[in-house]
mmCIF file of C-alpha atoms in Angstrom:
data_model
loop_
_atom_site.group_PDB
_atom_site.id
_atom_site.type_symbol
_atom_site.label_atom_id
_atom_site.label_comp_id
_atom_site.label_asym_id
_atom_site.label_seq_id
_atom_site.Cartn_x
_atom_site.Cartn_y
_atom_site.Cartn_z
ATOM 1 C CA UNK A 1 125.604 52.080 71.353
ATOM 2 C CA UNK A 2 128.253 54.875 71.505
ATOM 3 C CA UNK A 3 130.177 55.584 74.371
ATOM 4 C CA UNK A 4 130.813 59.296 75.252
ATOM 5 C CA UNK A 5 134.828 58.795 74.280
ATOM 6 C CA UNK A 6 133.215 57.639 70.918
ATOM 7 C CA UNK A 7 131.116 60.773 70.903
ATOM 8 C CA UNK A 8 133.954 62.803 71.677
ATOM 9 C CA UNK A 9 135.857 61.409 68.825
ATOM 10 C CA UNK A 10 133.260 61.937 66.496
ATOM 11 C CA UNK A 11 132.542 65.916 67.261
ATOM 12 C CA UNK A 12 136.300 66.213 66.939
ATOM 13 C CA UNK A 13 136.135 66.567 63.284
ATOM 14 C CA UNK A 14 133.726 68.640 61.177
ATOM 15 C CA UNK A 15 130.144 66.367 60.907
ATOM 16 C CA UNK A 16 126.737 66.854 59.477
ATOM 17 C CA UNK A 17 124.613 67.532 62.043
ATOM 18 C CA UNK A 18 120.967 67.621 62.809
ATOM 19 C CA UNK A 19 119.116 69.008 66.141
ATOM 20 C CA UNK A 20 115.091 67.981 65.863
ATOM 21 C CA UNK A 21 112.673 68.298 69.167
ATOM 22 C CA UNK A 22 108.908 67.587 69.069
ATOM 23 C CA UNK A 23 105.887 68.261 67.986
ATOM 24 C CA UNK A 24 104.757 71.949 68.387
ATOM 25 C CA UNK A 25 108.431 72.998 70.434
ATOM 26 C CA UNK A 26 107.949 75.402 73.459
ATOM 27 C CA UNK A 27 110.876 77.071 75.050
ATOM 28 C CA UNK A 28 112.351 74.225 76.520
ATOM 29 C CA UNK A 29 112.448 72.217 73.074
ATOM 30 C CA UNK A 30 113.437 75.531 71.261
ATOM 31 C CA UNK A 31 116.007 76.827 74.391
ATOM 32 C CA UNK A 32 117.463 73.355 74.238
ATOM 33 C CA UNK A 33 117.844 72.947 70.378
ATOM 34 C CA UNK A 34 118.775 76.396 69.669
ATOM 35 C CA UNK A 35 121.245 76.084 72.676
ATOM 36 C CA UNK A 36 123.063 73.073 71.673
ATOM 37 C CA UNK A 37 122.729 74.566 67.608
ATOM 38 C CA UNK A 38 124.898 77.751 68.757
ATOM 39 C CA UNK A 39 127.261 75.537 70.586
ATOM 40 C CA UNK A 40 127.937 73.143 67.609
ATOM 41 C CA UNK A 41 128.440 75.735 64.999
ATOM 42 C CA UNK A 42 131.535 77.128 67.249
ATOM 43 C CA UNK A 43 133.203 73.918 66.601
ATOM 44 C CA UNK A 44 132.897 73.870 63.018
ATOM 45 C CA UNK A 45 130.252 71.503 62.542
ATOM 46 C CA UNK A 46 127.678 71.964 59.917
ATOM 47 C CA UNK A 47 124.252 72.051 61.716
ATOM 48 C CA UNK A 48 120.344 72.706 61.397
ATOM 49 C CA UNK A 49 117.512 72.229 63.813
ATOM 50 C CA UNK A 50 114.822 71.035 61.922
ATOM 51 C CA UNK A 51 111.302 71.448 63.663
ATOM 52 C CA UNK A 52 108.692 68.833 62.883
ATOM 53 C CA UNK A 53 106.259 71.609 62.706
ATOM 54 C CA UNK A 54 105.910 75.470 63.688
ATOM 55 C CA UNK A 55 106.379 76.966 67.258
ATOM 56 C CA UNK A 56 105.278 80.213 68.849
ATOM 57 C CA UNK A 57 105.899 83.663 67.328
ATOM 58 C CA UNK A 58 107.304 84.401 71.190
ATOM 59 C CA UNK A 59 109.948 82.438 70.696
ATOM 60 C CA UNK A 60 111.069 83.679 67.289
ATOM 61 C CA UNK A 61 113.516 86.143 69.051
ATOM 62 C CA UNK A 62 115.945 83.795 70.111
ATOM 63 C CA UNK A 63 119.582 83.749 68.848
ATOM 64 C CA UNK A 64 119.820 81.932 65.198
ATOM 65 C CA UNK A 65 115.818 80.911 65.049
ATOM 66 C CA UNK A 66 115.952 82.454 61.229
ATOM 67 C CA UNK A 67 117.892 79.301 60.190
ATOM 68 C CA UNK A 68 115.636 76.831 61.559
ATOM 69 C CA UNK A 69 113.773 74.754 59.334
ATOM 70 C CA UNK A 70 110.177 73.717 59.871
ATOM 71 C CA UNK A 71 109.566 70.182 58.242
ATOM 72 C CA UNK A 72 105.924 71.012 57.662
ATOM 73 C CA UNK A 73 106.889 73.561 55.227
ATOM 74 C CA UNK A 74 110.406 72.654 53.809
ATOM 75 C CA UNK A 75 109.967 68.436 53.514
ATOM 76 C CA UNK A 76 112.119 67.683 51.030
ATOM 77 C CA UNK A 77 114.867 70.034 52.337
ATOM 78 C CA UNK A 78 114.366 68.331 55.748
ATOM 79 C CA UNK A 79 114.588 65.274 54.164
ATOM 80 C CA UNK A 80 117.681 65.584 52.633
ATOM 81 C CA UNK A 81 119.660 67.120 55.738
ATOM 82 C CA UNK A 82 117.922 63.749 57.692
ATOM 83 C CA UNK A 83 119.510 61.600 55.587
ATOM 84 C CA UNK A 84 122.740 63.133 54.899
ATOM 85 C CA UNK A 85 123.496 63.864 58.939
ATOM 86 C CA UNK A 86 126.387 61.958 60.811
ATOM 87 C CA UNK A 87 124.657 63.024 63.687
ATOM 88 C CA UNK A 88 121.180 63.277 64.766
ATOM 89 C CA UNK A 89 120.480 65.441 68.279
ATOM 90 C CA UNK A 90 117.126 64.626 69.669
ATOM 91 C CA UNK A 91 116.201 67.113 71.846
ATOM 92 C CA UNK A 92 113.246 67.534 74.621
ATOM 93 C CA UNK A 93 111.584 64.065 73.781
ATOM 94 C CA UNK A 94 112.417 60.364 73.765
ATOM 95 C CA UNK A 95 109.783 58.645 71.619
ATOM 96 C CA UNK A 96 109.832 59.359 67.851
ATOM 97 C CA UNK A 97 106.005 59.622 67.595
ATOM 98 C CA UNK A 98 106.420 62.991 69.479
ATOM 99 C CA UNK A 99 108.555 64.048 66.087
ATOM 100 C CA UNK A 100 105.383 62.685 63.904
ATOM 101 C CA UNK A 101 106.113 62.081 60.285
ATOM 102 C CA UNK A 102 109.631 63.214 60.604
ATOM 103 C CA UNK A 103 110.381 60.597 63.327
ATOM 104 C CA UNK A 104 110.223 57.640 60.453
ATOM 105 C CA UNK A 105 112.664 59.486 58.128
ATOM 106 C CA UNK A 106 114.770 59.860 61.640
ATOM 107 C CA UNK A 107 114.420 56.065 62.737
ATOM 108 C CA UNK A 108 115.647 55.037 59.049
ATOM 109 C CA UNK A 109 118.512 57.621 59.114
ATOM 110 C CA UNK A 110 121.895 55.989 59.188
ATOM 111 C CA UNK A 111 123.252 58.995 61.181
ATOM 112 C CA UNK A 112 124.279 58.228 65.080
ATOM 113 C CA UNK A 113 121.284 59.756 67.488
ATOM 114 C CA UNK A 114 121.866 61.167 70.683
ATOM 115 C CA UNK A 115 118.917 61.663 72.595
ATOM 116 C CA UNK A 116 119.386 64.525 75.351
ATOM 117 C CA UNK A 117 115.768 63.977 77.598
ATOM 118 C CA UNK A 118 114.208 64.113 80.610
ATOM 119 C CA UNK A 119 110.445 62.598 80.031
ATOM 120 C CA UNK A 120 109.200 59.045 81.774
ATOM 121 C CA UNK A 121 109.831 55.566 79.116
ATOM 122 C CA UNK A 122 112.214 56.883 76.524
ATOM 123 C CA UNK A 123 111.846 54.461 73.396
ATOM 124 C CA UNK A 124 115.254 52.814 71.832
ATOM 125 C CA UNK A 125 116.243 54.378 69.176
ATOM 126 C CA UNK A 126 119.282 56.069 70.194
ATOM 127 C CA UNK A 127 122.729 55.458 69.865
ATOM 128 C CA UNK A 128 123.845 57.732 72.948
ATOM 129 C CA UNK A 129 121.360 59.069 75.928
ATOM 130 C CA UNK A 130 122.124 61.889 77.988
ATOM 131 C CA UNK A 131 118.880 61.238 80.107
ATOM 132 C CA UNK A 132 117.527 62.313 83.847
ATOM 133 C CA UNK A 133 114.020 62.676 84.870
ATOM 134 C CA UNK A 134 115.240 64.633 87.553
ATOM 135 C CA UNK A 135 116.164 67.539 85.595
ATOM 136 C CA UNK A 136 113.729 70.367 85.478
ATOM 137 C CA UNK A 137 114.396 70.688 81.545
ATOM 138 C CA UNK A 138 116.278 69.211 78.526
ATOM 139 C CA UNK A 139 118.128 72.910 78.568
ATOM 140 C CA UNK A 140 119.267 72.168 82.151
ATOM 141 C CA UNK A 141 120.885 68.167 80.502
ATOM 142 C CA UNK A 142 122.377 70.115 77.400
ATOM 143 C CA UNK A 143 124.067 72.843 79.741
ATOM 144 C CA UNK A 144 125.289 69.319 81.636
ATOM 145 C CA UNK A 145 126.497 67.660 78.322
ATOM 146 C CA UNK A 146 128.554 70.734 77.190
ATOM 147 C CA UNK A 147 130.230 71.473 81.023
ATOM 148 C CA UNK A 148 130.449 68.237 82.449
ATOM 149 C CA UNK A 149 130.354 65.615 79.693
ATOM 150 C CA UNK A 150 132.455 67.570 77.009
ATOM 151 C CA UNK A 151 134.325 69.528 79.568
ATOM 152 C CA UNK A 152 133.901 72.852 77.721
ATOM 153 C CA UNK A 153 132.334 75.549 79.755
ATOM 154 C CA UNK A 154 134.195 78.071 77.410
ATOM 155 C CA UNK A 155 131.917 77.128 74.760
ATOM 156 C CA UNK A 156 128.869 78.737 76.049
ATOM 157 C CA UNK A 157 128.924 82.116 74.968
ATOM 158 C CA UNK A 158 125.795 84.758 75.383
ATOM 159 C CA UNK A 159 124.045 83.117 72.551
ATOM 160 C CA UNK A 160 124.045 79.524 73.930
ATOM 161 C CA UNK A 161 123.385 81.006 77.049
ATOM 162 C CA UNK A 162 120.391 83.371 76.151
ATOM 163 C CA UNK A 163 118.708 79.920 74.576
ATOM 164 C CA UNK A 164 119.714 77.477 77.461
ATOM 165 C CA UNK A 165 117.954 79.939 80.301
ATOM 166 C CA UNK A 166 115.108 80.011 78.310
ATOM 167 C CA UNK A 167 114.569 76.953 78.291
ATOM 168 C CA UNK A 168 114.864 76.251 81.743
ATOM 169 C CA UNK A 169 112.997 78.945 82.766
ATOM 170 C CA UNK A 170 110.325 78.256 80.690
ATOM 171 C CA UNK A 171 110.089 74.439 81.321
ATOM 172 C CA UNK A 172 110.361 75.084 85.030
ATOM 173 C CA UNK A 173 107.429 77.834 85.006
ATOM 174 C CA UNK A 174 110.003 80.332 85.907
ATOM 175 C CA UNK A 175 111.448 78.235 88.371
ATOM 176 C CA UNK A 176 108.193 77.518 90.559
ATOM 177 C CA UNK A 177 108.472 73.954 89.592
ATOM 178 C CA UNK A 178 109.940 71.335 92.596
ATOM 179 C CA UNK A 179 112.777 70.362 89.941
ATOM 180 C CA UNK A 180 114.098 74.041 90.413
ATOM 181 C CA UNK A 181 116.206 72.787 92.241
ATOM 182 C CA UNK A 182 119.366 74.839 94.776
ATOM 183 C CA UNK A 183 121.493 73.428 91.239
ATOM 184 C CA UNK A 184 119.214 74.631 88.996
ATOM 185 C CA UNK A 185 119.777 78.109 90.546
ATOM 186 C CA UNK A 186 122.696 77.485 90.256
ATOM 187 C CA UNK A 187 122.908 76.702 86.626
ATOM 188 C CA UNK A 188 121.014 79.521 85.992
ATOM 189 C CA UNK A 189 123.233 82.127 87.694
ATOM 190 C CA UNK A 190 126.043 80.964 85.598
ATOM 191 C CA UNK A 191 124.375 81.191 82.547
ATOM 192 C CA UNK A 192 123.539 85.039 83.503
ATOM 193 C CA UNK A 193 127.198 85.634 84.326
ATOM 194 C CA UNK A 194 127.974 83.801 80.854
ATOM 195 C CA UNK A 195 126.032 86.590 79.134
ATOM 196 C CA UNK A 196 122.192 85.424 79.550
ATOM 197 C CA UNK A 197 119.951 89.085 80.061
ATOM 198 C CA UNK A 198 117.537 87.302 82.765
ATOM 199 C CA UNK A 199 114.932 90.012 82.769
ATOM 200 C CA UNK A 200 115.116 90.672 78.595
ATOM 201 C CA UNK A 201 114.044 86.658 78.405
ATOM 202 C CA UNK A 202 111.301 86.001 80.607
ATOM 203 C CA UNK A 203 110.273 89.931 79.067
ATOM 204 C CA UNK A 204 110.531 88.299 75.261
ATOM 205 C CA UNK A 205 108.687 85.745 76.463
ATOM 206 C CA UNK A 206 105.692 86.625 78.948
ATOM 207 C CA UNK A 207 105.646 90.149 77.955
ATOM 208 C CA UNK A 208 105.179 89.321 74.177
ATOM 209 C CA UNK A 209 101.290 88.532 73.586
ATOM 210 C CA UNK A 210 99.319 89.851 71.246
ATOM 211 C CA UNK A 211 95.886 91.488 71.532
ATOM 212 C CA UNK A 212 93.688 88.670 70.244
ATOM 213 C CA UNK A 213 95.924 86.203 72.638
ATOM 214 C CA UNK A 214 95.172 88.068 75.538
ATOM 215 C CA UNK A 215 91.352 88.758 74.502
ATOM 216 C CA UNK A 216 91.319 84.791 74.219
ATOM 217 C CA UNK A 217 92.929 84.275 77.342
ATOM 218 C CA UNK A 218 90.083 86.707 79.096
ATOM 219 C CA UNK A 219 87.244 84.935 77.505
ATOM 220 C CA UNK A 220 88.307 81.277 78.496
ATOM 221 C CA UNK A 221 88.609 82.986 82.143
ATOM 222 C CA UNK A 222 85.215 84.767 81.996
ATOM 223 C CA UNK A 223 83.267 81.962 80.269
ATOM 224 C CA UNK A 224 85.138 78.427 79.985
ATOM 225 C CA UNK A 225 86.300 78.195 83.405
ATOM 226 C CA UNK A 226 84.722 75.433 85.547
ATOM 227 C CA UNK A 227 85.911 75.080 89.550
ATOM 228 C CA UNK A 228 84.534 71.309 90.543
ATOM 229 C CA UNK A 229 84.712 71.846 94.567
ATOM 230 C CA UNK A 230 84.000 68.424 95.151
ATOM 231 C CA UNK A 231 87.532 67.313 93.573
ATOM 232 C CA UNK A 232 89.887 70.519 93.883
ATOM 233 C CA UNK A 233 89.806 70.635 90.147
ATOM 234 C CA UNK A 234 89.530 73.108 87.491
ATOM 235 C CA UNK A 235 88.521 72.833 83.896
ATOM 236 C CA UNK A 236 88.865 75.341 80.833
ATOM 237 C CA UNK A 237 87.014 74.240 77.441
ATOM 238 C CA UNK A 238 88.087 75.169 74.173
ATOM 239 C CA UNK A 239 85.922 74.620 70.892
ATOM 240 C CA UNK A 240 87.568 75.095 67.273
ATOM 241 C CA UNK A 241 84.813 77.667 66.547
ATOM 242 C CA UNK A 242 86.267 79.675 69.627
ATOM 243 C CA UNK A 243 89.773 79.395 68.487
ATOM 244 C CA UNK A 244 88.868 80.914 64.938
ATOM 245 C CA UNK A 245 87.221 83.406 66.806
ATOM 246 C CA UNK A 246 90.210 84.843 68.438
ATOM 247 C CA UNK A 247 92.324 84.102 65.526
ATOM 248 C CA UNK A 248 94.643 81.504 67.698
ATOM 249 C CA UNK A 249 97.910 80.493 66.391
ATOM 250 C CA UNK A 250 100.295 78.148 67.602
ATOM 251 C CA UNK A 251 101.286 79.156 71.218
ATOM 252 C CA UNK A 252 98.420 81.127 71.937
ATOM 253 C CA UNK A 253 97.031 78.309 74.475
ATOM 254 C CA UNK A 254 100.248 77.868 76.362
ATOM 255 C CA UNK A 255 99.784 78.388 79.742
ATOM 256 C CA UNK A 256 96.187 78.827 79.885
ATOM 257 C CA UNK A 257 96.347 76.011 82.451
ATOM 258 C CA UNK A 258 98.195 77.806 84.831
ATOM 259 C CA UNK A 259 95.426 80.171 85.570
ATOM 260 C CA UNK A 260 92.961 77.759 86.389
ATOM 261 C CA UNK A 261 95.689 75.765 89.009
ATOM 262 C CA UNK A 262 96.626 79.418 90.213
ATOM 263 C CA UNK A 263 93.051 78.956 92.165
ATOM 264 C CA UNK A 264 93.199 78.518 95.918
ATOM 265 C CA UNK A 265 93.123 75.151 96.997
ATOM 266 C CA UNK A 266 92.819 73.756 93.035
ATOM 267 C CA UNK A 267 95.875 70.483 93.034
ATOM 268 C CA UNK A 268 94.546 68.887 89.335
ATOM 269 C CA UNK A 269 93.810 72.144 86.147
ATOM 270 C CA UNK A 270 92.570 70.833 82.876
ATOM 271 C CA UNK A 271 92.765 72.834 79.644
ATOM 272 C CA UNK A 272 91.459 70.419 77.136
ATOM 273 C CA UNK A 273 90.560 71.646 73.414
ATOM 274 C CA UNK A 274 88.988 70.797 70.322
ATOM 275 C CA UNK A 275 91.791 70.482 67.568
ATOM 276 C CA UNK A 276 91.114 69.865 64.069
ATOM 277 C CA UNK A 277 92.586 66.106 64.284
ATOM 278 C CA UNK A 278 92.068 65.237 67.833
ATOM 279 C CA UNK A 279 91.059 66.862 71.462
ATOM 280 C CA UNK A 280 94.227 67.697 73.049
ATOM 281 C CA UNK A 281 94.462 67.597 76.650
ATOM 282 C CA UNK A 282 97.078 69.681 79.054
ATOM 283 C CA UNK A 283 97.171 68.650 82.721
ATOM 284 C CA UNK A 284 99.142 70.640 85.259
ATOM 285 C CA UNK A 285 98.794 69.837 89.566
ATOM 286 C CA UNK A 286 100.523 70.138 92.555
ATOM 287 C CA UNK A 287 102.163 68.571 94.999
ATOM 288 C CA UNK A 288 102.606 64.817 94.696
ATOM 289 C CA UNK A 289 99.116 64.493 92.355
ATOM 290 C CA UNK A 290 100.259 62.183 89.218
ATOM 291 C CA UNK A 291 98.942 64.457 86.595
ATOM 292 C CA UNK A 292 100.980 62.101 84.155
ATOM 293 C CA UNK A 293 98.880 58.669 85.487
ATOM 294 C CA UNK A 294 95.902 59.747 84.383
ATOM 295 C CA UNK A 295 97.091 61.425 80.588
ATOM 296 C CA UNK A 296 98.992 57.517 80.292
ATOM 297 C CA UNK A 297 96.065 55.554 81.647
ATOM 298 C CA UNK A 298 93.286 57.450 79.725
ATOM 299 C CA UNK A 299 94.426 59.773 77.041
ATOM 300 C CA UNK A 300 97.476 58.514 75.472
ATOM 301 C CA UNK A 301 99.415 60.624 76.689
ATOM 302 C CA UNK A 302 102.480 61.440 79.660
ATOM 303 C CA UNK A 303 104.901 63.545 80.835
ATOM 304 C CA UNK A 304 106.017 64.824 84.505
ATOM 305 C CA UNK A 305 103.918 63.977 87.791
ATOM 306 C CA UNK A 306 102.630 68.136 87.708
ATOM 307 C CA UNK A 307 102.737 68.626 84.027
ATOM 308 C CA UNK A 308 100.995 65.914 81.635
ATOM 309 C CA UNK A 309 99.757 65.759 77.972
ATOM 310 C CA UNK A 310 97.344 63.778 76.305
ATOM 311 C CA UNK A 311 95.254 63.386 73.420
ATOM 312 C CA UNK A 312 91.772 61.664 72.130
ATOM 313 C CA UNK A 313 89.781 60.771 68.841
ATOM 314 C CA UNK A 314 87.011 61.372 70.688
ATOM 315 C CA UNK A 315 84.237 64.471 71.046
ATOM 316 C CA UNK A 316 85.171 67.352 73.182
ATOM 317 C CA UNK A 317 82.154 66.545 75.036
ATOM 318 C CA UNK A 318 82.967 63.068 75.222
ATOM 319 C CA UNK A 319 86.135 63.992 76.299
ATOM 320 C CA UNK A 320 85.117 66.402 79.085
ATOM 321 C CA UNK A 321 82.804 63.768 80.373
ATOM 322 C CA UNK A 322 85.154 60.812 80.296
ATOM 323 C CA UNK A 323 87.715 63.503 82.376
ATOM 324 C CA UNK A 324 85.133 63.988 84.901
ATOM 325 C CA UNK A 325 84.324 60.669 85.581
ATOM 326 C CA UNK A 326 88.059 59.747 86.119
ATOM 327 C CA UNK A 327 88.264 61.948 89.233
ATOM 328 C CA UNK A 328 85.992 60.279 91.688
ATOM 329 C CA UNK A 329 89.097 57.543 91.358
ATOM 330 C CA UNK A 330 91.678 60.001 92.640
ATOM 331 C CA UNK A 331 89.297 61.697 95.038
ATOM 332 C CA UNK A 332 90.961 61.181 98.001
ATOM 333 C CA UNK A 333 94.221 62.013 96.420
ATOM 334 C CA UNK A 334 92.514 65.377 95.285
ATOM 335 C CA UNK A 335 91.234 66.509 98.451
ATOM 336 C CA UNK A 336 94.043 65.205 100.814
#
């Protein structure tokens, strides 16, 4: 294990560097990487965030996203700068499954890994961890590492700062989330003052769909929506035939979710769809509801207490009927 002093030492010389975050990045794991990319490259060090696979299109704004490079497309290339890196950041997720494919060539890397995280169980693979499950986002831990671990406020210019808000913003559903905390705000005010245009983010980012997006989003309202009473729960359905439909590409489901928790009285929204590979499952709730128990206990999944992931080999009607007959066993729970 390295201690921070050794850390220290070793960004105190010119290194080969390497910033990856997992599977299918949202602003958080793009904020965060991008954030701690801009950073880096002040210092001298030679750096690239390599994606294990593509990311939004509303998220392609953000300062120095043209030099990422997506492993899906670019393998070898990835490949090499794995193997070649002194240093390996792992940003936004502690297990290297969540990195797929690129997570072997990571594990067998003789580079140092830092892991900068704030999910449930991180695996050990890392050499360093800068890890909190009390922050609201992996953004909010590398604004911590550069300030308070490296001592280097100075080094976040309007770049680094423009990527850090965005992904705490993002992670922390524009700061609705309990995690927001009085420091958060506090974080985030500083970052604004550093250079971060508060309203031209969450504008890049909210205000940024296209028309098929928002005709899908309409459709899963109108017709995919399902309000069970009985458990304070809402469900949205997704087929592959109705993603072709609307042309969906990556991001285009991200925060469908939130609609169906937005409901009065919902606590537990569902948003599970048929992907080519698997059914995918997103879980949000409120409150003190363990959204993360039941993706862990029944879908392979995790993540926070209100925000959960999880994933099945199963049908999507097999799926939706093995979801609904989990929530008599958190009934009480549900309607408390």
């Amino acid at each position: 294990m390295l201690t921070l002093t050794e850390l220290k030492s070793l960004l105190a010389t010119p290194q080969k560097i390497v910033i990856t975050t997992h599977h299918k990045p949202d602003g958080d794991a793009m904020g965060s990487s991008l954030g701690l990319y801009g950073y880096l490259i002040q210092k001298g060090h030679h750096v690239t965030v390599v994606t294990p696979t593509d990311y939004p299109i509303f998220l392609h704004w953000m300062p120095n996203n043209s030099d990422v490079v997506i492993f899906t497309d670019e393998k070898e290339k990835a490949a090499k700068l794995v193997e070649e890196a002194a240093l390996i950041f792992c940003c936004d997720f502690n297990t290297l499954s969540r990195i797929n494919e690129l997570g072997e060539l990571v594990r067998a890397a003789s580079a140092k890994k830092v892991m900068i995280d704030h999910h449930l169980e991180p695996e050990d693979f890392n050499d360093y961890r800068h890890w909190d499950i009390n922050a609201c986002a992996a953004a909010q831990l590398v604004y911590d590492f550069i300030v308070n671990q490296l001592e280097d406020e100075k080094g976040i210019n309007k770049d680094v700062a423009t990527c850090l808000y965005t992904g705490i913003m993002t992670d922390s559903a524009s700061f609705r989330f309990p995690l927001a905390t009085s420091n958060v705000y506090r974080i985030a005010a500083n970052l604004i003052d550093l250079g971060a245009e508060h309203w031209k983010i969450h504008q890049l980012v909210y205000d940024n769909a296209s028309e098929d997006r928002l005709r899908f989003l309409g459709y899963c309202l109108s017709n995919k929506l399902e309000v069970l009473h009985e458990f304070n729960t809402a469900v949205i359905t997704v087929t592959k035939d109705e993603l072709a439909k609307y042309n969906s590409t990556t991001g285009d489901t991200e925060g469908v979710v939130n609609y169906a928790l937005s409901i009065n009285g919902i606590r537990l929204a569902a948003l599970i769809i048929e992907r080519t590979d698997k059914v995918k499952l997103s879980l949000r709730s409120t409150g003190d509801f363990p959204a993360n128990e039941i993706c862990k206990k029944y879908f392979s999944g995790g993540g926070h207490r209100n925000a959960a992931g999880g994933a099945s080999d199963k049908s999507l009607t097999e799926v939706i009927g093995e979801f609904k007959s989990i929530l008599p066993e958190y009934k009480n729970q549900l309607i408390a």
